Coordinates of C-alpha atoms in Angstrom, one line a residue:
M52 CA 84.3 65.5 116.1
T53 CA 82.2 67.9 118.1
Y54 CA 79.7 70.3 116.5
V55 CA 78.3 73.5 117.9
F56 CA 74.8 72.0 117.3
E57 CA 73.4 68.7 116.2
P58 CA 74.0 68.3 112.4
P59 CA 70.9 67.8 110.2
V60 CA 69.7 64.3 109.3
Q61 CA 71.2 63.0 106.0
A62 CA 68.8 63.5 103.2
S63 CA 68.0 60.1 101.4
V64 CA 65.8 58.4 99.0
A65 CA 64.2 54.9 99.3
V66 CA 65.6 52.1 97.1
L67 CA 63.1 49.7 95.6
D68 CA 62.9 46.3 97.3
S69 CA 65.7 47.2 99.8
E70 CA 66.0 48.4 103.4
G71 CA 69.0 50.4 102.3
R72 CA 68.6 54.1 101.3
F73 CA 70.4 56.3 98.7
P74 CA 72.1 59.2 100.5
V75 CA 71.6 62.5 98.7
R76 CA 74.6 64.8 98.2
R77 CA 73.4 67.4 95.7
I78 CA 70.5 67.8 93.3
F79 CA 71.2 69.0 89.8
C80 CA 68.4 69.8 87.3
V81 CA 68.3 70.3 83.5
G82 CA 66.2 73.1 82.1
R83 CA 64.6 73.2 78.7
N84 CA 65.3 69.6 77.6
Y85 CA 62.1 68.7 75.7
A86 CA 61.3 70.7 72.6
G87 CA 57.6 70.9 73.4
H88 CA 58.2 72.4 76.9
V89 CA 60.9 74.8 75.5
R90 CA 58.3 76.1 73.0
E91 CA 55.5 76.4 75.5
M92 CA 57.9 78.5 77.6
G93 CA 58.6 80.8 74.6
N94 CA 62.1 79.7 73.7
D95 CA 63.9 78.0 70.7
P96 CA 64.8 74.4 71.6
K97 CA 68.0 74.5 69.6
S98 CA 69.3 77.9 70.6
E99 CA 71.6 77.1 73.5
P100 CA 73.5 74.3 75.3
P101 CA 72.0 72.5 78.4
I102 CA 70.9 74.9 81.3
F103 CA 71.6 73.5 84.8
F104 CA 70.4 74.7 88.2
T105 CA 70.3 73.1 91.6
K106 CA 68.1 72.3 94.5
P107 CA 69.1 71.6 98.1
A108 CA 69.5 67.9 99.0
D109 CA 66.8 68.2 101.7
A110 CA 64.2 69.3 99.1
V111 CA 63.5 65.5 98.4
V112 CA 60.1 64.2 99.5
E113 CA 59.0 60.6 99.6
S114 CA 56.2 59.2 97.4
G115 CA 52.9 59.3 99.2
A116 CA 53.6 62.4 101.1
D117 CA 51.5 65.4 101.7
I118 CA 53.4 68.5 100.5
A119 CA 52.4 72.0 101.8
Y120 CA 51.6 74.5 99.1
A121 CA 54.8 76.5 98.7
T122 CA 55.0 79.9 100.4
N123 CA 55.9 83.0 98.3
T124 CA 53.9 81.9 95.2
A125 CA 50.4 82.1 93.7
N126 CA 51.4 79.9 90.7
L127 CA 53.0 76.5 91.8
H128 CA 53.7 74.2 88.9
Y129 CA 54.5 70.5 88.4
E130 CA 57.2 69.2 86.1
V131 CA 57.7 65.4 85.8
E132 CA 61.2 64.2 85.1
L133 CA 63.4 61.1 84.8
V134 CA 66.0 61.3 87.7
L135 CA 69.5 59.8 87.5
A136 CA 71.1 58.6 90.8
I137 CA 74.9 58.9 90.5
G138 CA 76.9 56.1 92.1
A139 CA 80.4 56.8 90.7
G140 CA 81.9 60.3 90.6
G141 CA 84.1 62.0 88.0
A142 CA 84.9 65.1 86.0
D143 CA 85.0 65.5 82.2
I144 CA 83.1 62.3 81.8
A145 CA 83.0 61.0 78.2
E146 CA 79.5 60.2 76.8
S147 CA 80.6 56.7 76.1
D148 CA 81.4 56.2 79.8
A149 CA 78.4 58.0 81.2
A150 CA 76.2 54.9 81.9
Q151 CA 79.0 53.5 84.3
H152 CA 78.4 56.5 86.6
V153 CA 74.6 55.9 87.1
W154 CA 73.6 53.8 90.1
G155 CA 69.9 53.9 89.5
Y156 CA 66.8 55.7 88.2
A157 CA 63.7 57.2 89.6
V158 CA 60.8 59.5 88.8
G159 CA 60.8 63.1 90.2
V160 CA 58.8 66.3 90.0
D161 CA 60.6 69.6 89.8
L162 CA 58.1 71.8 91.7
T163 CA 58.4 75.4 90.5
R164 CA 57.2 78.9 91.7
R165 CA 56.3 79.9 88.1
D166 CA 55.6 83.5 89.1
R167 CA 59.0 83.9 90.7
Q168 CA 60.7 82.2 87.8
A169 CA 59.1 84.7 85.4
E170 CA 60.4 87.6 87.6
A171 CA 63.8 86.1 87.6
K172 CA 63.9 85.7 83.8
K173 CA 62.7 89.2 83.3
G174 CA 65.3 90.6 85.6
G175 CA 68.1 88.3 84.5
A176 CA 68.4 86.9 88.1
P177 CA 69.1 83.4 89.3
W178 CA 66.3 80.9 89.5
D179 CA 66.9 79.9 93.2
T180 CA 63.7 81.4 94.6
A181 CA 61.7 79.7 91.8
K182 CA 63.3 76.3 92.1
A183 CA 65.3 75.7 95.2
F184 CA 62.7 75.8 98.0
D185 CA 61.6 73.4 100.7
Q186 CA 59.9 70.2 99.5
S187 CA 60.4 71.1 95.9
A188 CA 61.8 67.7 94.8
P189 CA 59.3 64.8 95.3
I190 CA 60.9 61.6 94.1
S191 CA 60.0 57.9 93.8
A192 CA 62.0 54.9 95.1
I193 CA 65.1 54.4 93.1
T194 CA 65.6 51.2 91.0
R195 CA 68.8 49.8 89.5
T196 CA 67.0 48.9 86.2
P197 CA 67.0 51.6 83.6
P198 CA 63.9 52.4 81.6
A199 CA 63.6 51.8 77.9
A200 CA 65.3 54.6 75.9
D201 CA 61.8 55.7 74.5
A202 CA 59.8 54.9 77.6
R203 CA 56.6 56.9 78.3
I204 CA 56.9 59.7 80.8
W205 CA 53.6 61.1 82.1
L206 CA 51.9 63.1 84.9
A207 CA 48.3 63.3 86.0
V208 CA 46.5 65.7 88.4
N209 CA 43.5 64.2 90.1
G210 CA 43.5 61.5 87.5
D211 CA 43.6 63.9 84.5
T212 CA 46.7 63.4 82.3
K213 CA 48.6 66.7 81.9
Q214 CA 52.0 65.5 80.5
D215 CA 52.5 62.6 78.2
A216 CA 55.7 62.1 76.2
R217 CA 58.6 59.8 75.5
L218 CA 62.1 59.9 76.9
G219 CA 63.2 59.8 73.3
D220 CA 61.9 63.3 72.9
M221 CA 64.7 64.7 75.0
I222 CA 66.9 67.2 73.3
W223 CA 69.9 66.1 75.3
S224 CA 70.3 62.5 76.0
V225 CA 71.3 60.9 79.4
P226 CA 75.0 60.5 78.3
E227 CA 75.1 64.0 76.9
I228 CA 73.6 65.4 80.2
I229 CA 76.2 63.7 82.3
A230 CA 79.1 64.7 80.0
H231 CA 78.0 68.3 80.0
L232 CA 77.3 68.5 83.7
S233 CA 80.7 66.9 84.6
R234 CA 82.5 69.7 82.7
S235 CA 81.4 72.2 85.3
W236 CA 81.1 70.1 88.4
M237 CA 83.0 67.0 89.8
L238 CA 80.1 64.6 90.1
Q239 CA 80.1 62.5 93.3
P240 CA 78.2 59.4 94.6
G241 CA 74.9 60.6 96.0
D242 CA 74.2 63.3 93.4
L243 CA 70.8 63.3 91.7
I244 CA 70.2 64.6 88.2
F245 CA 66.6 65.7 87.2
T246 CA 66.8 65.5 83.4
G247 CA 64.1 67.9 82.3
T248 CA 60.3 67.9 81.7
P249 CA 58.1 67.5 78.6
A250 CA 55.3 69.9 77.5
G251 CA 52.1 70.2 79.6
V252 CA 53.4 71.9 82.7
G253 CA 50.7 73.7 84.7
P254 CA 49.5 74.9 88.1
I255 CA 48.4 72.8 91.1
V256 CA 46.5 73.9 94.1
A257 CA 45.8 72.7 97.7
G258 CA 43.9 69.4 97.6
D259 CA 45.3 68.2 94.2
V260 CA 46.7 64.7 94.0
V261 CA 49.6 64.3 91.6
T262 CA 50.6 60.9 90.2
C263 CA 53.3 60.4 87.6
G264 CA 55.7 57.8 86.2
V265 CA 58.2 56.6 83.6
N266 CA 57.3 53.2 82.3
G267 CA 59.5 50.6 84.0
L268 CA 60.2 52.7 87.1
P269 CA 58.3 53.0 90.4
E270 CA 55.5 55.5 90.2
L271 CA 55.4 58.7 92.2
S272 CA 52.4 60.2 93.9
F273 CA 51.8 63.1 96.4
K274 CA 49.1 65.5 97.5
I275 CA 49.3 69.2 97.9
A276 CA 48.1 70.1 101.4
P277 CA 47.1 73.5 102.7
Q278 CA 49.8 75.9 103.8

């Protein structure tokens, strides 16, 4: 096949203890999935079904990278999340079958332009500008081994812990997330699912070093560099 210009490099994520890489097809994200975070954003945690939004595949950034402070914002926020790497596709997946579709697990951060998100919410507009920007999805290496159901999830900025919770605090479990998501999209191998963030989100600035993890998974770290 001949293209009118060279196609972009396939976005991918490192796999723990392997030279192989996980090719990224799409990135789905779950909003408002920890009660504490829902409340700190001024909402009722039981008022609505899961909220989904997306990021471009090439928003992924490797652990250890320097990430430029995002343009078009004065209020860049961190949100640590458990990430699911889908290895088997499907639609209308039953909760009882959901685990069979997960290839691996990682730690991710949903970087957010909080000021742009506030504007979108106020105007009833999509969240794309707030969520789907360049380098907005830092992610650790993927491992095949799942974390414990109630594993600790945490994030620190310059060594100061900001988020500290348990996966068991999720409003919607991993099987429920996959089942709900697959009712609206045909999941495919290469899809990533960021499963929501606990309370404690906040701003980061140039020079900040972010470290985060889910117990049992490879840790993620990155630095915010100047624009």
